[in-house]
Coordinates of C-alpha atoms in Angstrom, one line a residue:
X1 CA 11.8 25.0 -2.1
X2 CA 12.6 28.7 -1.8
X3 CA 10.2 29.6 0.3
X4 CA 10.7 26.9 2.4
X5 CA 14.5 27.8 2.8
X6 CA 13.4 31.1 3.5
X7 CA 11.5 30.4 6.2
X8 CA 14.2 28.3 7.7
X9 CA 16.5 31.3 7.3
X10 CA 14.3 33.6 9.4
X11 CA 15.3 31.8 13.0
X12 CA 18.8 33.6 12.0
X13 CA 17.5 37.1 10.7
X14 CA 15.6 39.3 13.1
X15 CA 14.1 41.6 10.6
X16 CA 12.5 38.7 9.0
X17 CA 12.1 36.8 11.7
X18 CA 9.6 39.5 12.9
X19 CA 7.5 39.3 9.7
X20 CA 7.4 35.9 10.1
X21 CA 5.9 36.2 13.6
X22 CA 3.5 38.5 12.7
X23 CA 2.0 36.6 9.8
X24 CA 1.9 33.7 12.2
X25 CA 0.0 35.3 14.7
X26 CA -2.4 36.9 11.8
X27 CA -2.7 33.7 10.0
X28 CA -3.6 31.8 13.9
X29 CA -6.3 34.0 14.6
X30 CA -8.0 33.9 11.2
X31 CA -7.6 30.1 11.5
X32 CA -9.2 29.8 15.1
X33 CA -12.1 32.1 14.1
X34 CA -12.6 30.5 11.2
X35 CA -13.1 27.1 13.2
X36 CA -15.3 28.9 15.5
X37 CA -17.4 30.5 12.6
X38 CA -17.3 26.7 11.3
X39 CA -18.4 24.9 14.6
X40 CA -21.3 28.1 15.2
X41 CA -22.5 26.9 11.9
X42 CA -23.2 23.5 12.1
X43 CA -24.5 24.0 15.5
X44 CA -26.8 26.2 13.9
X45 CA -28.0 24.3 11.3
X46 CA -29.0 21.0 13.9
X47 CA -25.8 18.5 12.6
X48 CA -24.6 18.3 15.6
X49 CA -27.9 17.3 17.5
X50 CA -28.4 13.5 18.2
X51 CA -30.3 11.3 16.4

């Protein structure tokens, strides 16, 4: 629960709420590439080709 209330403190703190914007971002793009890295795969290996 901490972190959670944590988190929900940040809209009122700028210090932290700047830390939490810039894991956000980091965190986003590792997700999206890892999605692309993800799709690139299977594409690669033919499961996505129609049967």
């Amino acid at each position: 629960m901490a972190p959670l209330g944590l988190l929900v403190l940040s809209v009122d703190f700028p210090v932290v709420r700047r830390f939490r914007r810039k894991y956000e971002v980091k965190i986003g793009r590792w997700w999206d590439a890892r999605k692309a890295n993800y799709k690139k795969s299977k594409k690669h290996n033919g499961e996505d080709a129609p049967k």
